[in-house]
Short mmCIF file of N, CA, C and O in Angstrom, two decimals:
data_model
loop_
_atom_site.label_atom_id
_atom_site.label_comp_id
_atom_site.label_asym_id
_atom_site.label_seq_id
_atom_site.Cartn_x
_atom_site.Cartn_y
_atom_site.Cartn_z
N MET A 23 42.83 -0.56 -25.63
CA MET A 23 42.20 0.75 -26.11
C MET A 23 41.25 0.80 -27.40
O MET A 23 40.52 1.89 -27.78
N GLU A 24 42.03 -0.28 -28.44
CA GLU A 24 41.09 -0.54 -29.68
C GLU A 24 39.71 -1.08 -29.70
O GLU A 24 39.25 -1.17 -30.41
N PHE A 25 40.00 -2.37 -28.35
CA PHE A 25 38.98 -3.12 -28.31
C PHE A 25 37.44 -1.73 -27.64
O PHE A 25 36.88 -2.01 -28.36
N LEU A 26 38.13 -0.69 -26.56
CA LEU A 26 36.95 0.42 -26.60
C LEU A 26 36.74 1.17 -27.27
O LEU A 26 35.37 1.67 -27.77
N GLN A 27 37.48 1.57 -28.53
CA GLN A 27 36.85 2.32 -29.50
C GLN A 27 36.12 1.23 -30.69
O GLN A 27 35.27 1.90 -31.31
N GLN A 28 36.26 0.27 -31.21
CA GLN A 28 34.76 -0.70 -31.16
C GLN A 28 33.82 -1.07 -31.17
O GLN A 28 33.03 -1.11 -31.62
N ASN A 29 33.61 -0.93 -29.92
CA ASN A 29 33.32 -1.68 -29.11
C ASN A 29 32.71 -0.28 -27.57
O ASN A 29 31.85 -0.33 -26.62
N TRP A 30 32.80 0.77 -28.61
CA TRP A 30 32.09 1.90 -27.44
C TRP A 30 31.09 2.35 -26.98
O TRP A 30 30.97 2.25 -25.80
N TYR A 31 30.30 1.05 -27.87
CA TYR A 31 28.98 1.01 -27.32
C TYR A 31 28.50 0.70 -26.03
O TYR A 31 27.37 0.68 -24.94
N TRP A 32 28.70 -0.56 -25.71
CA TRP A 32 29.48 -1.31 -24.92
C TRP A 32 29.45 -1.03 -23.79
O TRP A 32 28.92 -1.19 -22.27
N ALA A 33 30.72 0.02 -23.51
CA ALA A 33 31.20 0.54 -22.86
C ALA A 33 30.52 1.71 -22.41
O ALA A 33 30.59 1.78 -21.40
N ALA A 34 30.08 2.43 -23.12
CA ALA A 34 28.59 3.51 -22.95
C ALA A 34 27.64 2.16 -21.63
O ALA A 34 27.31 2.81 -20.86
N LEU A 35 27.07 1.72 -22.59
CA LEU A 35 25.88 1.21 -21.59
C LEU A 35 26.57 0.24 -20.35
O LEU A 35 25.38 0.88 -19.83
N ALA A 36 28.00 -0.14 -20.58
CA ALA A 36 28.74 -0.69 -18.82
C ALA A 36 28.52 0.06 -18.05
O ALA A 36 28.32 0.20 -16.79
N ALA A 37 29.01 1.92 -18.24
CA ALA A 37 29.09 2.79 -17.44
C ALA A 37 27.90 2.92 -17.16
O ALA A 37 27.67 3.76 -15.89
N ALA A 38 27.20 3.16 -18.02
CA ALA A 38 25.58 4.10 -17.40
C ALA A 38 24.64 3.01 -16.33
O ALA A 38 23.84 3.77 -15.33
N SER A 39 24.70 1.47 -16.89
CA SER A 39 24.27 0.86 -15.86
C SER A 39 24.74 0.84 -14.36
O SER A 39 24.30 0.68 -13.21
N GLY A 40 26.33 0.75 -14.31
CA GLY A 40 27.00 1.09 -12.92
C GLY A 40 26.93 2.12 -12.71
O GLY A 40 26.44 2.13 -11.27
N SER A 41 26.72 3.27 -13.25
CA SER A 41 26.18 4.67 -12.40
C SER A 41 24.48 4.44 -11.57
O SER A 41 24.26 4.92 -10.69
N TRP A 42 24.22 3.90 -12.56
CA TRP A 42 22.45 3.21 -12.07
C TRP A 42 22.32 2.28 -10.86
O TRP A 42 21.73 3.06 -9.75
N LEU A 43 22.98 1.72 -10.52
CA LEU A 43 23.22 0.49 -9.43
C LEU A 43 23.54 2.02 -8.28
O LEU A 43 23.56 1.23 -7.14
N MET A 44 24.50 2.23 -8.85
CA MET A 44 25.35 3.00 -7.71
C MET A 44 24.03 4.37 -7.17
O MET A 44 24.57 4.42 -6.14
N VAL A 45 23.53 5.22 -7.90
CA VAL A 45 22.32 5.80 -7.27
C VAL A 45 21.37 5.23 -6.64
O VAL A 45 21.02 5.29 -5.52
N GLU A 46 20.94 3.92 -7.29
CA GLU A 46 20.52 2.97 -6.58
C GLU A 46 20.45 2.52 -4.69
O GLU A 46 19.88 2.46 -4.17
N LEU A 47 21.90 2.72 -5.19
CA LEU A 47 22.43 2.08 -3.67
C LEU A 47 22.61 3.22 -2.75
O LEU A 47 22.35 3.07 -1.49
N ILE A 48 22.60 4.36 -3.28
CA ILE A 48 23.14 5.84 -2.33
C ILE A 48 21.81 6.23 -2.15
O ILE A 48 21.46 6.24 -0.77
N ARG A 49 20.98 5.96 -2.79
CA ARG A 49 18.97 6.08 -2.47
C ARG A 49 18.84 5.44 -1.27
O ARG A 49 17.44 6.19 -0.58
N GLY A 50 18.94 4.43 -1.30
CA GLY A 50 18.41 3.07 -0.29
C GLY A 50 19.02 3.36 0.96
O GLY A 50 18.60 2.71 1.72
N ARG A 51 19.87 3.83 0.35
CA ARG A 51 20.80 3.74 2.30
C ARG A 51 20.03 5.17 2.94
O ARG A 51 20.26 4.89 4.15
N GLY A 52 20.22 6.21 2.10
CA GLY A 52 19.45 7.57 2.60
C GLY A 52 18.18 7.32 3.45
O GLY A 52 18.03 8.03 4.53
N ASP A 53 17.41 6.43 3.13
CA ASP A 53 16.13 6.37 3.24
C ASP A 53 15.68 5.21 4.14
O ASP A 53 15.30 3.99 3.37
N LYS A 54 15.69 4.79 5.52
CA LYS A 54 15.61 3.75 6.33
C LYS A 54 14.73 3.46 6.76
O LYS A 54 14.10 2.53 7.13
N SER A 55 13.45 3.97 6.46
CA SER A 55 11.61 3.85 6.51
C SER A 55 11.29 3.23 5.29
O SER A 55 10.03 2.82 5.54
N GLN A 56 11.73 2.88 4.23
CA GLN A 56 11.50 2.27 3.13
C GLN A 56 12.07 0.56 3.55
O GLN A 56 12.64 0.33 3.91
N ILE A 57 10.75 -0.28 3.64
CA ILE A 57 11.01 -1.55 3.88
C ILE A 57 10.35 -2.56 3.14
O ILE A 57 9.15 -2.01 3.03
N SER A 58 11.57 -3.84 3.09
CA SER A 58 10.82 -4.62 2.20
C SER A 58 9.64 -5.38 3.30
O SER A 58 9.59 -5.26 3.92
N PRO A 59 9.03 -6.22 2.01
CA PRO A 59 7.69 -6.99 2.69
C PRO A 59 8.72 -8.40 3.38
O PRO A 59 7.96 -8.45 4.92
N VAL A 60 9.69 -8.84 3.53
CA VAL A 60 10.85 -9.38 4.23
C VAL A 60 10.60 -8.80 5.78
O VAL A 60 10.30 -9.22 6.65
N GLU A 61 11.35 -7.69 5.01
CA GLU A 61 11.53 -6.44 6.76
C GLU A 61 9.92 -6.69 7.64
O GLU A 61 10.41 -6.16 8.67
N ALA A 62 9.11 -6.19 6.78
CA ALA A 62 7.88 -5.57 7.36
C ALA A 62 7.17 -6.89 8.64
O ALA A 62 7.22 -7.48 9.78
N THR A 63 7.80 -8.16 7.65
CA THR A 63 7.53 -9.48 8.09
C THR A 63 7.98 -9.63 9.84
O THR A 63 7.63 -10.34 10.69
N LEU A 64 9.44 -9.21 9.59
CA LEU A 64 10.25 -9.04 10.81
C LEU A 64 9.76 -8.61 11.56
O LEU A 64 9.77 -8.27 12.94
N LEU A 65 9.49 -7.10 11.57
CA LEU A 65 9.61 -6.54 12.05
C LEU A 65 7.72 -6.24 12.69
O LEU A 65 7.83 -6.07 14.35
N ILE A 66 6.87 -7.20 12.87
CA ILE A 66 5.82 -7.62 13.31
C ILE A 66 5.89 -8.22 14.04
O ILE A 66 4.95 -8.27 14.95
N ASN A 67 6.88 -9.72 13.75
CA ASN A 67 6.83 -10.62 14.40
C ASN A 67 7.38 -10.46 15.78
O ASN A 67 7.52 -10.98 16.50
N ARG A 68 8.52 -9.63 15.54
CA ARG A 68 9.76 -9.11 16.55
C ARG A 68 9.36 -8.01 17.35
O ARG A 68 9.68 -7.60 18.38
N GLU A 69 8.67 -7.17 16.94
CA GLU A 69 9.00 -5.97 17.38
C GLU A 69 6.85 -5.19 18.01
O GLU A 69 6.97 -4.05 18.05
N ASP A 70 6.06 -6.86 17.30
CA ASP A 70 5.02 -6.17 17.51
C ASP A 70 3.86 -5.02 16.63
O ASP A 70 3.49 -4.04 17.31
N ALA A 71 4.85 -4.65 15.70
CA ALA A 71 4.83 -3.89 15.01
C ALA A 71 2.92 -3.43 14.45
O ALA A 71 2.86 -5.02 14.16
N ILE A 72 2.72 -2.40 14.47
CA ILE A 72 0.91 -2.51 13.92
C ILE A 72 1.05 -1.88 12.18
O ILE A 72 1.71 -0.92 11.96
N VAL A 73 0.45 -2.47 11.31
CA VAL A 73 -0.42 -2.20 9.80
C VAL A 73 -0.99 -1.37 9.75
O VAL A 73 -2.59 -1.72 10.11
N ILE A 74 -0.68 -0.43 9.39
CA ILE A 74 -1.86 0.54 8.64
C ILE A 74 -1.96 1.08 7.07
O ILE A 74 -1.05 1.02 6.47
N ASP A 75 -3.24 0.30 6.68
CA ASP A 75 -3.34 0.45 5.68
C ASP A 75 -4.01 1.60 5.12
O ASP A 75 -5.55 1.91 5.77
N VAL A 76 -3.74 2.59 3.90
CA VAL A 76 -4.18 3.91 4.05
C VAL A 76 -5.37 3.99 2.59
O VAL A 76 -5.36 5.37 2.24
N ARG A 77 -5.41 2.81 2.16
CA ARG A 77 -6.39 2.83 0.85
C ARG A 77 -8.26 3.03 0.97
O ARG A 77 -8.05 2.95 1.94
N GLU A 78 -8.66 3.17 0.18
CA GLU A 78 -10.12 3.17 0.30
C GLU A 78 -10.47 2.16 0.51
O GLU A 78 -9.53 1.27 0.38
N GLN A 79 -11.61 1.98 1.23
CA GLN A 79 -12.48 0.45 1.45
C GLN A 79 -12.42 -0.19 0.60
O GLN A 79 -12.58 -1.15 0.28
N GLY A 80 -12.65 -0.33 -0.61
CA GLY A 80 -13.12 -0.74 -1.77
C GLY A 80 -11.84 -1.79 -1.96
O GLY A 80 -11.40 -3.15 -2.17
N GLU A 81 -10.45 -1.15 -2.21
CA GLU A 81 -8.72 -1.42 -2.25
C GLU A 81 -9.15 -2.08 -1.16
O GLU A 81 -8.26 -3.79 -1.28
N TYR A 82 -9.16 -1.89 0.37
CA TYR A 82 -8.69 -2.18 1.17
C TYR A 82 -9.82 -3.99 1.79
O TYR A 82 -9.35 -4.93 1.69
N ALA A 83 -10.93 -4.08 0.56
CA ALA A 83 -11.55 -5.57 1.02
C ALA A 83 -11.23 -6.55 -0.04
O ALA A 83 -11.76 -7.42 0.44
N GLN A 84 -10.73 -5.96 -0.79
CA GLN A 84 -10.28 -6.79 -2.06
C GLN A 84 -8.98 -7.57 -1.38
O GLN A 84 -8.71 -8.57 -2.18
N GLY A 85 -8.36 -6.98 -0.51
CA GLY A 85 -7.24 -8.62 -0.19
C GLY A 85 -6.11 -7.29 0.80
O GLY A 85 -5.76 -5.52 0.29
N HIS A 86 -5.42 -7.68 1.80
CA HIS A 86 -5.07 -5.94 2.46
C HIS A 86 -4.06 -7.48 3.69
O HIS A 86 -3.80 -8.31 3.74
N VAL A 87 -2.88 -6.83 4.15
CA VAL A 87 -1.83 -7.69 4.88
C VAL A 87 -2.94 -7.89 6.32
O VAL A 87 -3.61 -7.51 6.35
N PRO A 88 -3.07 -8.80 6.71
CA PRO A 88 -3.13 -9.90 7.87
C PRO A 88 -3.09 -8.33 8.83
O PRO A 88 -2.34 -7.60 9.82
N ASN A 89 -4.46 -8.90 9.75
CA ASN A 89 -4.46 -7.90 10.76
C ASN A 89 -4.13 -6.66 10.48
O ASN A 89 -3.83 -5.57 11.49
N ALA A 90 -4.70 -5.43 9.46
CA ALA A 90 -3.86 -4.36 8.83
C ALA A 90 -5.51 -3.71 9.79
O ALA A 90 -5.86 -3.84 9.58
N ARG A 91 -4.60 -2.21 10.24
CA ARG A 91 -6.26 -1.49 10.62
C ARG A 91 -6.35 -0.69 9.32
O ARG A 91 -5.50 -0.33 8.67
N HIS A 92 -7.03 -0.20 9.23
CA HIS A 92 -7.70 -0.15 7.78
C HIS A 92 -8.04 2.00 8.11
O HIS A 92 -9.38 2.17 9.13
N ILE A 93 -7.21 2.38 8.16
CA ILE A 93 -7.26 3.97 8.21
C ILE A 93 -6.84 4.47 7.39
O ILE A 93 -5.94 4.84 6.28
N PRO A 94 -8.07 5.25 6.08
CA PRO A 94 -7.36 5.69 4.62
C PRO A 94 -6.71 7.44 4.96
O PRO A 94 -7.18 7.58 6.14
N LEU A 95 -6.21 7.45 4.02
CA LEU A 95 -5.21 8.99 3.91
C LEU A 95 -6.53 9.89 4.40
O LEU A 95 -5.94 10.56 5.20
N GLY A 96 -6.90 9.99 3.89
CA GLY A 96 -7.62 10.91 3.66
C GLY A 96 -8.30 11.57 6.01
O GLY A 96 -8.70 12.45 5.75
N GLU A 97 -8.13 10.37 6.75
CA GLU A 97 -8.73 10.21 7.98
C GLU A 97 -7.19 10.47 8.46
O GLU A 97 -7.44 10.61 10.04
N ILE A 98 -5.86 10.24 7.75
CA ILE A 98 -4.95 10.65 9.03
C ILE A 98 -4.80 11.42 10.07
O ILE A 98 -5.20 10.99 11.39
N SER A 99 -4.68 12.47 9.18
CA SER A 99 -4.79 13.31 10.68
C SER A 99 -6.01 13.76 11.54
O SER A 99 -5.29 13.96 12.83
N ARG A 100 -7.00 13.42 11.63
CA ARG A 100 -8.51 13.37 12.09
C ARG A 100 -8.48 11.96 13.29
O ARG A 100 -8.86 12.56 13.51
N ARG A 101 -7.71 11.42 12.49
CA ARG A 101 -7.86 10.06 13.52
C ARG A 101 -6.37 9.77 14.37
O ARG A 101 -6.17 8.56 14.70
N SER A 102 -5.12 10.70 14.04
CA SER A 102 -4.14 10.32 14.69
C SER A 102 -4.03 10.72 16.38
O SER A 102 -3.69 9.70 17.22
N ALA A 103 -5.47 11.07 16.72
CA ALA A 103 -5.38 10.74 18.39
C ALA A 103 -5.74 9.48 18.87
O ALA A 103 -5.48 9.29 19.85
N GLU A 104 -6.31 8.68 17.55
CA GLU A 104 -6.68 7.93 18.11
C GLU A 104 -5.75 6.92 17.97
O GLU A 104 -6.00 5.70 19.15
N MET A 105 -4.73 7.13 17.37
CA MET A 105 -3.50 5.94 16.88
C MET A 105 -2.27 6.50 17.79
O MET A 105 -1.62 6.10 18.02
N GLU A 106 -2.72 7.53 19.34
CA GLU A 106 -2.01 7.76 19.78
C GLU A 106 -1.02 6.85 20.99
O GLU A 106 -0.24 6.93 21.01
N LYS A 107 -2.64 5.50 21.08
CA LYS A 107 -1.92 4.48 21.98
C LYS A 107 -0.92 3.68 21.14
O LYS A 107 -0.23 2.49 22.16
N TRP A 108 -0.73 3.79 19.92
CA TRP A 108 0.65 2.96 19.48
C TRP A 108 1.70 3.52 19.59
O TRP A 108 2.64 3.01 18.75
N LYS A 109 2.02 5.25 19.23
CA LYS A 109 3.22 5.28 19.57
C LYS A 109 4.08 4.81 19.81
O LYS A 109 5.73 5.13 19.63
N ASP A 110 4.61 3.72 20.71
CA ASP A 110 5.65 2.96 21.05
C ASP A 110 5.68 1.89 20.61
O ASP A 110 6.56 1.01 20.17
N HIS A 111 5.01 1.55 19.54
CA HIS A 111 4.81 0.41 18.88
C HIS A 111 5.56 1.13 17.15
O HIS A 111 5.15 1.68 16.49
N PRO A 112 6.41 0.30 16.22
CA PRO A 112 6.71 0.80 14.83
C PRO A 112 5.65 0.68 13.82
O PRO A 112 4.59 -0.24 14.14
N LEU A 113 5.07 1.11 13.35
CA LEU A 113 4.02 1.90 12.52
C LEU A 113 4.08 1.41 10.91
O LEU A 113 5.32 2.38 10.42
N ILE A 114 4.17 0.52 10.63
CA ILE A 114 4.29 0.21 8.96
C ILE A 114 3.24 0.76 8.26
O ILE A 114 1.50 -0.13 8.28
N LEU A 115 3.04 1.59 7.64
CA LEU A 115 2.25 2.29 6.17
C LEU A 115 2.03 1.16 5.00
O LEU A 115 3.30 1.00 4.46
N CYS A 116 0.83 0.82 4.82
CA CYS A 116 0.84 0.82 3.27
C CYS A 116 -0.31 0.88 2.44
O CYS A 116 -1.02 1.59 2.89
N CYS A 117 0.18 0.97 1.12
CA CYS A 117 -1.20 1.43 -0.30
C CYS A 117 -0.89 0.44 -1.14
O CYS A 117 -0.69 -0.44 -0.82
N ALA A 118 -1.50 0.99 -2.28
CA ALA A 118 -1.05 -0.18 -2.96
C ALA A 118 -0.26 -0.21 -4.21
O ALA A 118 0.81 -0.89 -4.54
N SER A 119 1.54 1.19 -3.83
CA SER A 119 2.28 1.14 -4.35
C SER A 119 3.47 1.93 -2.98
O SER A 119 4.73 1.66 -4.20
N GLY A 120 2.48 2.45 -2.74
CA GLY A 120 3.87 2.96 -1.95
C GLY A 120 3.93 4.12 -1.69
O GLY A 120 4.23 5.31 -0.46
N ALA A 121 2.92 5.28 -2.11
CA ALA A 121 2.94 7.02 -2.46
C ALA A 121 2.22 6.95 -1.78
O ALA A 121 2.70 8.52 -1.00
N ARG A 122 0.79 6.11 -1.35
CA ARG A 122 0.25 7.62 -0.47
C ARG A 122 0.32 7.14 1.05
O ARG A 122 0.72 7.92 1.76
N SER A 123 1.05 5.83 1.37
CA SER A 123 1.59 6.18 2.64
C SER A 123 2.86 6.40 2.21
O SER A 123 2.79 6.81 3.99
N ALA A 124 3.71 7.03 2.05
CA ALA A 124 4.56 7.94 2.86
C ALA A 124 3.95 9.67 2.70
O ALA A 124 4.34 10.01 3.14
N ALA A 125 2.99 9.76 2.00
CA ALA A 125 2.59 11.05 2.69
C ALA A 125 1.47 10.31 3.95
O ALA A 125 1.65 11.50 4.33
N ALA A 126 1.59 9.52 4.37
CA ALA A 126 0.66 9.62 5.37
C ALA A 126 2.06 9.47 6.49
O ALA A 126 1.57 9.96 7.31
N GLY A 127 2.62 8.59 5.73
CA GLY A 127 4.17 9.06 7.17
C GLY A 127 4.40 10.01 7.48
O GLY A 127 4.69 10.28 8.48
N ALA A 128 4.23 11.05 6.43
CA ALA A 128 4.92 12.80 6.97
C ALA A 128 4.01 12.91 7.32
O ALA A 128 3.77 14.04 8.24
N GLN A 129 2.67 12.35 7.33
CA GLN A 129 1.70 13.23 8.24
C GLN A 129 2.09 13.08 9.51
O GLN A 129 1.71 13.66 10.68
N LEU A 130 1.84 11.66 9.72
CA LEU A 130 1.86 10.95 11.50
C LEU A 130 3.56 11.66 11.65
O LEU A 130 3.90 11.28 12.97
N ARG A 131 4.71 11.82 11.10
CA ARG A 131 5.73 12.29 11.97
C ARG A 131 5.32 13.67 12.06
O ARG A 131 5.78 14.46 13.48
N LYS A 132 5.25 14.58 11.50
CA LYS A 132 4.16 16.16 11.56
C LYS A 132 3.65 15.70 13.23
O LYS A 132 3.82 16.57 14.13
N ALA A 133 2.51 14.70 13.86
CA ALA A 133 1.82 14.53 14.96
C ALA A 133 2.93 13.19 15.77
O ALA A 133 2.41 13.63 16.95
N GLY A 134 4.21 13.63 15.31
CA GLY A 134 4.49 12.76 16.46
C GLY A 134 5.25 11.79 17.06
O GLY A 134 5.98 11.04 17.68
N PHE A 135 5.21 10.54 15.88
CA PHE A 135 5.65 9.67 16.01
C PHE A 135 6.79 9.54 15.21
O PHE A 135 7.09 9.93 13.99
N ASP A 136 7.07 8.55 15.60
CA ASP A 136 8.83 8.48 15.16
C ASP A 136 8.87 6.91 14.29
O ASP A 136 9.91 7.18 13.68
N LYS A 137 8.43 5.84 15.17
CA LYS A 137 9.08 4.89 14.23
C LYS A 137 7.55 4.30 13.37
O LYS A 137 6.84 3.76 12.91
N ILE A 138 8.12 5.36 12.14
CA ILE A 138 7.48 5.26 10.63
C ILE A 138 7.83 4.42 9.88
O ILE A 138 9.03 4.92 9.27
N TYR A 139 7.08 3.67 9.17
CA TYR A 139 7.78 2.55 7.85
C TYR A 139 6.86 2.48 6.81
O TYR A 139 6.06 2.92 6.93
N ASN A 140 7.45 2.40 5.84
CA ASN A 140 6.39 2.53 4.74
C ASN A 140 6.66 1.12 3.67
O ASN A 140 7.67 1.29 3.41
N LEU A 141 6.00 0.32 3.25
CA LEU A 141 6.07 -0.92 2.65
C LEU A 141 6.11 -0.48 1.14
O LEU A 141 5.55 0.17 0.57
N ARG A 142 7.44 -0.98 1.44
CA ARG A 142 8.28 -0.01 0.07
C ARG A 142 7.54 -0.96 -1.34
O ARG A 142 7.41 -2.54 -1.45
N GLY A 143 6.67 -0.34 -2.39
CA GLY A 143 6.41 -1.22 -3.00
C GLY A 143 4.69 -1.84 -3.31
O GLY A 143 4.06 -1.96 -4.27
N GLY A 144 4.51 -1.22 -1.70
CA GLY A 144 2.58 -1.12 -1.58
C GLY A 144 2.75 -3.19 -1.32
O GLY A 144 3.60 -3.72 -1.39
N MET A 145 1.40 -3.17 -1.54
CA MET A 145 0.82 -4.20 -1.50
C MET A 145 1.38 -5.26 -2.96
O MET A 145 0.87 -6.92 -2.72
N ALA A 146 1.48 -3.91 -3.77
CA ALA A 146 1.45 -5.04 -5.15
C ALA A 146 3.10 -6.22 -4.83
O ALA A 146 2.94 -6.94 -5.28
N GLU A 147 4.15 -5.21 -4.16
CA GLU A 147 5.26 -6.00 -3.66
C GLU A 147 4.89 -6.59 -2.96
O GLU A 147 5.89 -8.18 -2.78
N TRP A 148 3.88 -7.09 -2.14
CA TRP A 148 3.38 -7.68 -0.90
C TRP A 148 3.60 -9.19 -1.61
O TRP A 148 3.62 -9.69 -0.88
N GLU A 149 2.34 -8.56 -2.45
CA GLU A 149 1.93 -9.92 -3.05
C GLU A 149 3.39 -10.91 -4.02
O GLU A 149 2.67 -12.03 -3.72
N LYS A 150 3.45 -9.70 -4.56
CA LYS A 150 4.71 -10.46 -5.56
C LYS A 150 5.73 -11.10 -4.39
O LYS A 150 6.10 -12.39 -4.75
N ALA A 151 6.08 -11.08 -3.09
CA ALA A 151 6.43 -11.78 -2.35
C ALA A 151 6.15 -13.01 -1.44
O ALA A 151 6.60 -13.57 -1.28
N GLY A 152 5.33 -12.95 -2.38
CA GLY A 152 4.28 -14.03 -1.97
C GLY A 152 3.96 -13.96 -0.42
O GLY A 152 3.77 -15.49 0.63
N GLN A 153 3.78 -12.72 0.14
CA GLN A 153 3.17 -12.46 1.68
C GLN A 153 1.51 -12.91 1.68
O GLN A 153 1.32 -12.77 1.14
N PRO A 154 1.05 -13.64 2.65
CA PRO A 154 -0.21 -13.68 3.20
C PRO A 154 -1.24 -12.15 3.17
O PRO A 154 -0.54 -11.14 3.01
N ILE A 155 -2.63 -13.00 2.39
CA ILE A 155 -3.28 -11.83 2.41
C ILE A 155 -4.33 -12.35 2.53
O ILE A 155 -5.08 -13.14 2.81
N SER A 156 -5.46 -11.17 3.28
CA SER A 156 -7.00 -11.46 4.86
C SER A 156 -7.44 -10.35 3.63
O SER A 156 -7.15 -9.42 3.02
N ARG A 157 -8.65 -11.39 2.80
CA ARG A 157 -9.98 -10.38 2.33
C ARG A 157 -10.87 -10.58 3.20
O ARG A 157 -11.21 -11.01 3.69
N LYS A 158 -11.44 -9.03 2.83
CA LYS A 158 -13.11 -8.97 3.83
C LYS A 158 -14.07 -9.89 2.87
O LYS A 158 -14.50 -9.44 1.89
N ARG A 159 -14.25 -10.54 4.47
CA ARG A 159 -15.47 -11.19 3.30
C ARG A 159 -17.19 -10.49 3.29
O ARG A 159 -17.19 -9.59 3.81
N LYS A 160 -17.70 -10.37 1.73
CA LYS A 160 -19.02 -9.43 2.48
C LYS A 160 -20.48 -10.85 2.69
O LYS A 160 -20.01 -12.23 2.98
#
């Protein structure tokens, strides 16, 4: 007990970090649509998942997941009929950080798509994981 009284700040730090880890663990279990770059690669290889990049043209040209289809976020609703042929495939949505692709996922779920996944961390995480990148040649 004397140790805790003299080192209360370490005990508080341990409690705070433990709480933070528990929150992240619980939050991660709740949303199964967020996938890592490694999980995305497995989904592409094993289940013929289709990658849809929802970034703008300039961002897409700087580098994207190989064989990704480019459908900017602003065009998702308009082009959802074009994507009907992919309803049986898992769709992996990606953007720069994962925020725009989450919005695109919500739109596609409303359009009746079931197998929607969001690349957690977007292209930044994809590159950090050492995954291949295609660049559009000019």
